[in-house]
CSV table of C-alpha atoms and ligand atoms in Angstrom, one decimal:
chain,number,residue,atom,x,y,z
Y,1,MET,CA,84.2,98.1,100.2
Y,2,THR,CA,84.1,99.0,96.1
Y,3,ILE,CA,85.6,102.0,95.1
Y,4,SER,CA,84.8,101.9,91.1
Y,5,THR,CA,82.7,104.0,89.0
Y,6,PRO,CA,79.3,102.6,87.3
Y,7,GLN,CA,81.2,102.5,83.9
Y,8,ARG,CA,85.1,101.3,84.8
Y,9,ARG,CA,84.9,97.5,85.7
Y,10,ALA,CA,85.2,97.2,89.5
Y,11,LEU,CA,89.1,97.5,91.1
Y,12,LEU,CA,89.4,96.2,94.5
Y,13,THR,CA,86.6,94.4,94.8
Y,14,ASP,CA,86.4,92.7,98.9
Y,15,ALA,CA,87.5,89.7,97.1
Y,16,GLN,CA,90.5,90.8,95.5
Y,17,LEU,CA,91.0,93.2,98.9
Y,18,SER,CA,91.2,89.8,100.8
Y,19,ARG,CA,94.0,88.7,99.3
Y,20,LEU,CA,95.9,91.2,100.9
Y,21,ALA,CA,97.7,91.5,104.3
Y,22,PRO,CA,94.9,93.3,107.3
Y,23,SER,CA,97.8,95.4,107.3
Y,24,HIS,CA,98.0,96.5,103.5
Y,25,PRO,CA,97.7,100.1,103.3
Y,26,LEU,CA,94.7,99.6,101.3
Y,27,ARG,CA,92.9,98.0,104.1
Y,28,ALA,CA,94.6,99.3,106.6
Y,29,ALA,CA,95.7,103.2,105.9
Y,30,GLY,CA,92.8,103.8,103.5
Y,31,THR,CA,94.9,104.6,100.4
Y,32,ALA,CA,92.0,102.9,98.7
Y,33,HIS,CA,90.0,106.6,99.5
Y,34,SER,CA,93.0,108.8,98.1
Y,35,PRO,CA,92.8,111.3,95.3
Y,36,MET,CA,95.4,109.0,93.2
Y,37,ILE,CA,94.1,105.4,93.8
Y,38,ARG,CA,90.5,106.9,93.0
Y,39,ALA,CA,91.6,108.5,90.0
Y,40,MET,CA,93.1,105.4,88.9
Y,41,ALA,CA,90.2,103.5,89.6
Y,42,GLY,CA,88.5,105.7,87.1
Y,43,ASP,CA,86.7,108.3,89.4
Y,44,ARG,CA,87.1,112.2,89.8
Y,45,PRO,CA,88.5,113.0,93.2
Y,46,GLU,CA,87.9,116.9,94.4
Y,47,HIS,CA,91.4,118.0,92.8
Y,48,PRO,CA,93.0,116.2,90.2
Y,49,PRO,CA,96.0,113.8,91.7
Y,50,VAL,CA,99.3,114.3,90.7
Y,51,TRP,CA,103.0,112.4,91.0
Y,52,PHE,CA,106.2,112.4,89.0
Y,53,MET,CA,107.9,109.8,87.0
Y,54,ARG,CA,111.3,110.0,88.5
Y,55,GLN,CA,110.5,112.3,91.4
Y,56,ALA,CA,112.5,110.2,94.0
Y,57,GLY,CA,116.5,111.3,93.5
Y,58,ARG,CA,117.9,113.0,90.8
Y,59,SER,CA,116.6,116.9,91.6
Y,60,LEU,CA,116.7,116.6,95.2
Y,61,PRO,CA,119.6,118.1,97.4
Y,62,GLU,CA,118.3,115.9,100.0
Y,63,TYR,CA,118.6,112.7,97.9
Y,64,ARG,CA,121.8,113.6,96.5
Y,65,ALA,CA,123.2,113.6,100.3
Y,66,ALA,CA,121.9,111.0,101.5
Y,67,ARG,CA,123.0,108.7,98.5
Y,68,GLU,CA,126.6,110.4,99.2
Y,69,GLY,CA,129.6,107.9,99.2
Y,70,THR,CA,126.6,104.7,98.3
Y,71,ASN,CA,126.9,103.3,95.1
Y,72,MET,CA,123.6,103.2,93.2
Y,73,LEU,CA,122.0,99.4,93.4
Y,74,GLU,CA,123.7,99.3,96.7
Y,75,ALA,CA,121.4,102.1,97.6
Y,76,CYS,CA,118.1,100.3,96.2
Y,77,LEU,CA,119.2,97.2,98.6
Y,78,ASP,CA,119.4,99.4,102.2
Y,79,PRO,CA,115.9,99.0,103.0
Y,80,GLU,CA,116.1,102.7,105.4
Y,81,LEU,CA,118.1,104.1,102.5
Y,82,ALA,CA,115.7,103.3,99.9
Y,83,ALA,CA,112.7,104.0,102.3
Y,84,GLU,CA,113.8,107.2,103.0
Y,85,ILE,CA,114.5,108.1,99.8
Y,86,THR,CA,111.1,107.2,98.5
Y,87,VAL,CA,109.4,109.5,101.5
Y,88,GLN,CA,111.6,112.5,100.2
Y,89,PRO,CA,109.4,114.3,97.2
Y,90,VAL,CA,106.4,113.7,99.3
Y,91,ARG,CA,107.6,115.7,102.4
Y,92,ARG,CA,108.8,118.2,100.2
Y,93,HIS,CA,106.3,118.5,96.9
Y,94,GLY,CA,102.9,117.7,98.7
Y,95,VAL,CA,102.5,114.6,95.6
Y,96,ASP,CA,99.7,112.5,95.8
Y,97,ALA,CA,101.4,109.4,95.4
Y,98,ALA,CA,105.1,107.9,96.3
Y,99,ILE,CA,107.1,106.0,93.6
Y,100,PHE,CA,109.3,103.4,95.2
Y,101,PHE,CA,112.9,104.3,94.8
Y,102,SER,CA,115.1,101.3,93.2
Y,103,ASP,CA,115.5,100.5,89.1
Y,104,ILE,CA,114.4,98.1,86.8
Y,105,VAL,CA,117.8,96.2,86.9
Y,106,VAL,CA,117.4,95.8,91.0
Y,107,PRO,CA,115.8,92.2,90.0
Y,108,LEU,CA,118.3,91.2,87.4
Y,109,LYS,CA,121.5,92.1,90.5
Y,110,ILE,CA,119.1,89.9,92.9
Y,111,ALA,CA,119.1,87.2,90.6
Y,112,GLY,CA,123.0,87.6,90.5
Y,113,VAL,CA,123.0,89.2,87.4
Y,114,ASP,CA,126.5,90.9,87.0
Y,115,VAL,CA,124.9,94.4,86.4
Y,116,ASP,CA,126.3,98.0,87.6
Y,117,ILE,CA,124.7,101.4,87.2
Y,118,VAL,CA,127.5,103.6,86.0
Y,119,PRO,CA,127.0,107.1,87.2
Y,120,GLY,CA,126.1,109.1,83.7
Y,121,ARG,CA,125.4,105.9,81.4
Y,122,GLY,CA,122.8,104.0,83.1
Y,123,PRO,CA,122.5,99.9,83.8
Y,124,VAL,CA,125.9,98.9,82.2
Y,125,MET,CA,126.1,94.3,81.8
Y,126,GLY,CA,129.4,92.2,82.3
Y,127,SER,CA,128.4,91.0,79.1
Y,128,PRO,CA,125.5,90.7,76.5
Y,129,TYR,CA,122.6,88.2,76.8
Y,130,ARG,CA,122.3,87.0,73.1
Y,131,GLU,CA,122.9,83.3,73.1
Y,132,LEU,CA,120.3,80.5,74.5
Y,133,ARG,CA,123.0,78.8,76.4
Y,134,ASP,CA,123.5,82.4,78.2
Y,135,ILE,CA,119.8,83.0,78.3
Y,136,GLU,CA,119.1,79.6,79.9
Y,137,SER,CA,121.5,80.0,82.8
Y,138,LEU,CA,119.9,82.3,84.3
Y,139,PRO,CA,118.6,81.6,87.8
Y,140,GLU,CA,114.8,81.9,88.4
Y,141,ILE,CA,114.6,83.6,92.0
Y,142,PRO,CA,113.7,82.7,95.0
Y,143,ASP,CA,110.9,84.6,96.5
Y,144,GLU,CA,112.7,85.0,99.6
Y,145,ALA,CA,115.6,86.9,97.8
Y,146,PHE,CA,112.9,90.2,97.2
Y,147,ASP,CA,113.3,90.4,101.2
Y,148,PRO,CA,115.1,93.4,101.2
Y,149,ILE,CA,112.4,95.0,98.9
Y,150,ARG,CA,109.7,93.7,100.8
Y,151,GLU,CA,111.4,95.7,104.1
Y,152,ALA,CA,112.1,99.0,102.3
Y,153,VAL,CA,108.5,99.1,101.0
Y,154,GLY,CA,107.0,98.2,104.4
Y,155,ARG,CA,109.2,100.5,105.6
Y,156,ALA,CA,108.3,103.3,103.4
Y,157,VAL,CA,104.7,102.8,103.9
Y,158,ASP,CA,104.9,103.2,107.5
Y,159,GLN,CA,106.1,106.5,107.1
Y,160,LEU,CA,103.2,107.2,104.4
Y,161,GLY,CA,100.8,106.2,106.1
Y,162,SER,CA,97.6,107.4,103.9
Y,163,THR,CA,99.5,108.6,101.0
Y,164,PRO,CA,99.6,105.5,98.2
Y,165,LEU,CA,102.8,103.9,97.4
Y,166,ILE,CA,103.2,102.9,93.6
Y,167,GLY,CA,105.3,100.3,92.9
Y,168,PHE,CA,107.2,99.4,89.2
Y,169,ALA,CA,109.2,97.4,87.1
Y,170,GLY,CA,110.6,97.6,83.7
Y,171,ALA,CA,108.6,95.9,80.8
Y,172,PRO,CA,110.4,93.4,79.0
Y,173,PHE,CA,111.0,95.1,76.3
Y,174,THR,CA,112.9,97.5,78.5
Y,175,VAL,CA,114.9,95.4,80.3
Y,176,ALA,CA,115.9,93.1,77.9
Y,177,ALA,CA,117.1,95.8,75.7
Y,178,TYR,CA,119.8,96.4,78.5
Y,179,MET,CA,120.8,92.9,78.3
Y,180,ALA,CA,120.8,92.1,74.8
Y,181,GLU,CA,122.9,95.3,74.3
Y,182,GLY,CA,125.0,94.9,77.4
Y,183,GLY,CA,123.8,98.5,78.3
Y,184,SER,CA,122.4,101.6,76.9
Y,185,SER,CA,121.7,102.1,73.5
Y,186,ARG,CA,120.0,105.0,70.8
Y,187,ASP,CA,117.7,102.3,69.0
Y,188,HIS,CA,118.0,99.5,70.2
Y,189,LEU,CA,119.0,97.5,67.8
Y,190,GLY,CA,120.4,94.1,69.3
Y,191,PRO,CA,117.2,93.2,70.9
Y,192,ARG,CA,115.0,94.4,67.8
Y,193,THR,CA,117.6,91.8,65.8
Y,194,MET,CA,117.4,88.9,68.2
Y,195,MET,CA,113.8,88.9,68.0
Y,196,HIS,CA,113.9,88.3,64.1
Y,197,ARG,CA,117.3,86.3,63.9
Y,198,ASP,CA,116.5,84.2,66.9
Y,199,PRO,CA,113.2,84.5,68.1
Y,200,GLU,CA,113.7,81.1,70.3
Y,201,ALA,CA,116.7,83.0,72.2
Y,202,TRP,CA,114.4,86.2,72.2
Y,203,ASN,CA,111.3,84.6,73.7
Y,204,ALA,CA,113.3,83.0,76.4
Y,205,LEU,CA,115.3,86.3,77.7
Y,206,ALA,CA,111.9,88.5,77.4
Y,207,SER,CA,109.9,85.3,79.2
Y,208,TRP,CA,112.9,85.5,82.2
Y,209,VAL,CA,112.5,89.2,82.1
Y,210,ALA,CA,108.8,89.0,82.6
Y,211,ARG,CA,109.1,86.6,85.4
Y,212,VAL,CA,111.5,88.5,87.5
Y,213,SER,CA,109.6,91.8,86.7
Y,214,GLY,CA,106.2,89.7,87.7
Y,215,GLN,CA,108.3,88.9,90.9
Y,216,PHE,CA,109.4,91.9,91.6
Y,217,LEU,CA,105.7,93.9,91.2
Y,218,ALA,CA,104.1,91.0,93.5
Y,219,ALA,CA,107.3,91.9,96.0
Y,220,GLN,CA,106.0,95.5,96.9
Y,221,VAL,CA,102.4,94.8,96.5
Y,222,GLU,CA,102.3,92.3,99.1
Y,223,ALA,CA,104.9,94.8,101.1
Y,224,GLY,CA,102.1,97.6,100.6
Y,225,ALA,CA,102.1,99.1,97.4
Y,226,SER,CA,99.1,100.8,96.6
Y,227,ALA,CA,99.1,100.4,92.5
Y,228,VAL,CA,102.2,99.4,90.3
Y,229,GLN,CA,103.4,101.0,86.8
Y,230,LEU,CA,105.4,98.8,84.2
Y,231,PHE,CA,108.0,101.4,82.5
Y,232,ASP,CA,108.4,100.1,78.8
Y,233,SER,CA,110.7,103.2,78.4
Y,234,TRP,CA,111.9,101.9,74.9
Y,235,ALA,CA,109.0,100.1,73.5
Y,236,GLY,CA,108.7,103.2,71.0
Y,237,SER,CA,111.6,102.3,69.0
Y,238,LEU,CA,109.2,99.1,68.1
Y,239,SER,CA,106.9,98.8,65.2
Y,240,GLU,CA,103.6,97.8,66.1
Y,241,ARG,CA,103.7,95.1,64.0
Y,242,ASP,CA,106.7,93.7,66.1
Y,243,TYR,CA,105.3,95.0,69.3
Y,244,ARG,CA,102.1,92.6,68.5
Y,245,ALA,CA,104.3,89.8,67.7
Y,246,HIS,CA,107.2,89.7,70.5
Y,247,VAL,CA,106.5,92.1,73.0
Y,248,MET,CA,103.0,92.5,74.1
Y,249,HIS,CA,102.6,88.7,75.4
Y,250,HIS,CA,105.9,89.3,77.6
Y,251,SER,CA,104.3,92.7,79.1
Y,252,ALA,CA,100.9,90.9,79.4
Y,253,LEU,CA,103.1,88.0,81.9
Y,254,ALA,CA,104.1,90.7,84.0
Y,255,LEU,CA,101.1,93.2,84.3
Y,256,GLU,CA,98.8,89.3,85.3
Y,257,ALA,CA,101.4,88.8,88.3
Y,258,VAL,CA,99.8,91.4,90.3
Y,259,GLU,CA,96.6,91.1,88.5
Y,260,ALA,CA,94.6,89.3,90.9
Y,261,TYR,CA,95.1,91.7,94.2
Y,262,GLY,CA,93.1,94.5,92.5
Y,263,VAL,CA,95.5,97.5,92.5
Y,264,PRO,CA,95.9,99.6,89.8
Y,265,ARG,CA,98.4,99.4,87.2
Y,266,VAL,CA,99.8,101.8,85.1
Y,267,HIS,CA,100.8,100.6,81.5
Y,268,PHE,CA,103.8,103.5,80.4
Y,269,GLY,CA,105.9,103.6,77.4
Y,270,THR,CA,107.7,106.7,75.7
Y,271,GLY,CA,107.6,107.5,72.1
Y,272,SER,CA,104.4,104.8,71.9
Y,273,SER,CA,101.9,106.6,70.6
Y,274,GLU,CA,101.1,104.4,67.6
Y,275,LEU,CA,101.5,101.5,70.3
Y,276,LEU,CA,98.8,102.6,72.5
Y,277,VAL,CA,96.3,100.8,71.8
Y,278,ALA,CA,98.5,97.0,71.4
Y,279,MET,CA,99.7,98.7,75.3
Y,280,LYS,CA,96.2,98.7,76.9
Y,281,GLU,CA,95.6,95.1,75.0
Y,282,ALA,CA,98.1,94.0,76.7
Y,283,GLY,CA,97.4,95.0,80.2
Y,284,GLY,CA,97.0,97.5,82.8
Y,285,ASP,CA,94.0,99.8,84.2
Y,286,VAL,CA,95.2,103.1,83.3
Y,287,VAL,CA,97.8,104.0,80.0
Y,288,GLY,CA,100.4,106.5,80.7
Y,289,ILE,CA,101.0,108.7,77.9
Y,290,ASP,CA,104.1,110.3,77.0
Y,291,TYR,CA,104.7,114.2,75.8
Y,292,ARG,CA,104.2,113.9,71.9
Y,293,LEU,CA,100.9,113.2,72.1
Y,294,ASP,CA,97.8,115.5,73.1
Y,295,LEU,CA,95.6,113.6,76.0
Y,296,ASP,CA,92.5,114.1,74.1
Y,297,GLU,CA,94.0,112.3,70.8
Y,298,ALA,CA,95.2,109.7,73.6
Y,299,THR,CA,91.3,109.0,74.5
Y,300,ARG,CA,90.3,109.1,71.0
Y,301,ARG,CA,92.7,106.6,70.5
Y,302,LEU,CA,91.8,104.2,74.0
Y,303,GLY,CA,88.6,105.2,74.0
Y,304,PRO,CA,86.8,107.4,76.9
Y,305,GLU,CA,87.0,104.9,79.8
Y,306,THR,CA,90.3,104.6,79.9
Y,307,PRO,CA,92.0,106.8,82.7
Y,308,VAL,CA,94.7,108.5,81.4
Y,309,GLN,CA,97.9,109.5,82.9
Y,310,GLY,CA,100.4,112.3,82.0
Y,311,ASN,CA,101.8,114.2,80.4
Y,312,ILE,CA,103.4,117.7,81.3
Y,313,ASP,CA,106.4,118.1,78.7
Y,314,PRO,CA,109.6,117.8,81.0
Y,315,ALA,CA,111.3,120.3,78.8
Y,316,MET,CA,108.4,123.1,79.9
Y,317,LEU,CA,110.0,122.7,83.3
Y,318,ASP,CA,112.5,125.1,82.8
Y,319,ALA,CA,111.0,127.6,80.6
Y,320,GLY,CA,109.8,130.5,82.9
Y,321,TRP,CA,106.8,129.9,85.2
Y,322,GLU,CA,103.9,131.8,83.0
Y,323,VAL,CA,105.1,128.9,80.0
Y,324,LEU,CA,104.7,125.9,82.5
Y,325,GLN,CA,101.5,127.0,84.0
Y,326,LYS,CA,99.7,128.1,80.4
Y,327,HIS,CA,100.7,124.3,79.2
Y,328,THR,CA,99.7,122.9,82.9
Y,329,VAL,CA,96.2,124.4,82.0
Y,330,ASP,CA,96.4,123.0,78.7
Y,331,VAL,CA,97.0,119.5,79.7
Y,332,LEU,CA,94.7,119.5,82.1
Y,333,SER,CA,92.0,120.4,79.8
Y,334,LYS,CA,93.1,118.1,76.7
Y,335,GLY,CA,92.6,115.2,80.2
Y,336,ARG,CA,88.9,116.2,81.0
Y,337,ASP,CA,88.0,114.1,77.8
Y,338,ALA,CA,88.6,110.3,79.5
Y,339,ALA,CA,87.5,109.1,82.8
Y,340,ALA,CA,89.8,110.1,84.7
Y,341,HIS,CA,93.0,111.7,84.7
Y,342,ILE,CA,96.3,111.1,86.7
Y,343,VAL,CA,98.7,114.2,86.4
Y,344,ASN,CA,102.4,113.7,86.0
Y,345,LEU,CA,105.2,114.2,83.3
Y,346,GLY,CA,105.7,112.8,79.9
Y,347,HIS,CA,108.7,111.2,81.1
Y,348,GLY,CA,110.9,111.4,83.8
Y,349,VAL,CA,112.0,114.5,85.7
Y,350,PRO,CA,115.2,115.9,84.4
Y,351,PRO,CA,118.0,115.9,86.8
Y,352,SER,CA,118.6,119.4,86.3
Y,353,THR,CA,115.2,120.9,87.2
Y,354,ASP,CA,115.0,123.6,90.4
Y,355,PRO,CA,112.6,121.4,92.8
Y,356,THR,CA,110.9,124.9,93.7
Y,357,VAL,CA,109.1,124.6,90.3
Y,358,LEU,CA,107.9,120.6,91.1
Y,359,THR,CA,106.3,121.7,94.3
Y,360,ARG,CA,104.8,125.4,93.0
Y,361,LEU,CA,103.5,122.9,89.7
Y,362,VAL,CA,101.8,120.8,92.7
Y,363,GLU,CA,100.0,123.8,94.2
Y,364,PHE,CA,98.7,124.5,91.0
Y,365,ILE,CA,97.5,121.4,89.8
Y,366,HIS,CA,96.1,121.3,94.0
Y,367,GLU,CA,94.2,124.3,93.0
Y,368,SER,CA,93.1,123.7,89.4
N,401,LIG,O1,111.3,108.2,91.1
N,401,LIG,C1,112.2,107.7,90.9
N,401,LIG,O2,113.4,108.0,90.6
N,401,LIG,C2,111.9,106.3,91.3
N,401,LIG,C3,112.9,105.5,91.1
N,401,LIG,C4,113.4,104.9,89.5
N,401,LIG,C5,112.5,104.2,88.7
N,401,LIG,C6,111.2,104.6,88.4
N,401,LIG,C7,114.9,105.3,88.9
N,401,LIG,C8,116.0,105.1,90.4
N,401,LIG,N1,115.0,104.7,87.9
N,401,LIG,C9,113.3,103.8,87.8
N,401,LIG,C10,113.2,103.2,86.3
N,401,LIG,C11,114.0,103.1,85.2
N,401,LIG,N2,116.0,103.0,85.4
N,401,LIG,C12,113.6,103.7,83.6
N,401,LIG,C13,112.5,103.4,83.1
N,401,LIG,C14,112.3,105.1,83.5
N,401,LIG,C15,112.2,105.9,82.9
N,401,LIG,O3,112.5,105.8,81.4
N,401,LIG,O4,112.8,107.1,83.2
N,401,LIG,C16,115.0,103.1,83.1
N,401,LIG,C17,115.0,103.5,81.9
N,401,LIG,C18,115.8,102.7,84.1
N,401,LIG,C19,117.3,102.4,83.9
N,401,LIG,C20,118.4,103.7,84.2
N,401,LIG,N3,118.4,103.9,85.3
N,401,LIG,C21,118.9,105.0,83.7
N,401,LIG,C22,118.8,105.2,81.9
N,401,LIG,C23,119.5,104.9,81.4
N,401,LIG,C24,119.4,105.1,79.6
N,401,LIG,O5,119.6,104.1,79.2
N,401,LIG,O6,119.4,106.4,79.5
N,401,LIG,C25,119.9,105.4,84.6
N,401,LIG,C26,120.4,106.9,84.7
N,401,LIG,C27,119.4,104.8,85.8
N,401,LIG,C28,119.7,104.5,87.1
N,401,LIG,C29,119.1,105.4,87.8
N,401,LIG,N4,118.0,104.9,88.6
N,401,LIG,C30,117.4,105.5,89.4
N,401,LIG,C31,118.0,106.8,89.8
N,401,LIG,C32,118.1,107.9,90.6
N,401,LIG,C33,119.4,106.7,88.9
N,401,LIG,C34,120.5,107.6,88.6
N,401,LIG,C35,121.4,106.8,89.5
N,401,LIG,C36,123.4,107.7,89.5
N,401,LIG,O7,123.4,107.7,88.6
N,401,LIG,O8,123.0,108.0,90.9
C-alpha cells in the first residue's frame, strides 16, 4: 500500500511498512489512512487535520489533576501517567493526532545527565556542558534504557486506535543550547559562542544530542508513533550562515534515524523564517511554520510540493472568538498554496488558554 500522491515522493511504501511491527498502528489500526497522516504525506483529506503543539498538559485541568504531586520528569518516565496525559487532549478536543507527552530533555535524563525541569523555568542542568572533556564523558545510551518510553507509547496507541500518535524530539541545537547554557536563556549566546570558540567541543556536543534525539525518535516510532516532529525551538537565534555551517548536519542526523521507516517527519523551528530553506534541506517531509510568516510566503520560499504545518498565532486564542475565527480563515486560505496543510498553532498552546476555545477551534477547522 502506498499513500503518496503523484507529485510527492512516496511515503510509507510496502518496503518501509515492512520494517514496522505487524501490530504497528500504521499497519494494524489504519492510521496511514487518517486525515493527519494523509496530509503529512502530501494529500488533501476531506477536512483539514489539526493538532496543537503543547496540547498535552499546560492548559488542561485534567492534566493538572493527573500530575499533582509528581515531578515533571518523573511523570514523563511513568508509562501509565504519560500515556493518560497523551490521550487527554484527543478525548477532550477531538484533535486529529496526539503528541506524545514527554520533553526534549527526557533522553538526557535517561542518559544519567543531571537535569531537572523546574516549574516556571524549564530545563536546568546541574552544570553546563562547554568543555570537551565534560562532553566526552557523556555516555552512549543502550536501547533498552528507552523501554519506559516504548511502554508509554504502546499504552497510548492502544487507547488511540485509528488516531495517530506523533512522536517528537528536540533538535540538536535546541537541546545543546540548554546543555551549553546550563538552562534557559534569551539569546543563546553560550552555544552560539561555543560553536566559534571551540568548534570541536560544539560538534561533539551537538552530535551526541543528535544520536540520543535520534534514538528517542526511533524508540517512539518502533513502539507505535505514526509520525514525528523535530522541535528546533531556538534555531531562530542563529544566522543562516551559522545554521548551515554548525547545525544543519546534526539535525539531518537526528531526522535520518527514522527515515528508513518512512513515517512522515515534521521539521519545526521558531523565528526561523530565514532558515526555512536550509531546514528543508536538512530533512523532513513537512515544514512547520511559526506564527511570524504567512503560509503563502512560506510556500513561495519552500516550493508548492512541500506540505506545511501551522500557523495560528497563539496570541489570538485569547483575543475573542470573532478575531480568532477571522484569523483562522486567513491561515486556512494561505495554506492552500501548498500541496498539503496540517493546521496547528505557530508555537505552543499558552498555559493560560481556555480549553473550550481550543475545542471550538477544532470544530470550526473540521467544518471548513
Ligand atoms: O503537548 C505537549 O505539551 C507535549 C509534550 C511536550 C513537548 C512537545 C512537553 C511537555 N515539552 C515539549 C517540548 C519542549 N520542551 C520544547 C519544544 C517545544 C516548544 O518550543 O514549546 C522545549 C523548548 C522544551 C523545554 C521546556 N520544557 C520548557 C521551555 C523552557 C524555556 O526555555 O523557555 C518548559 C517550560 C518545559 C517543561 C514542560 N515540558 C512539557 C510540559 C507540560 C512542561 C511544563 C511542566 C511543568 O512545569 O509542570
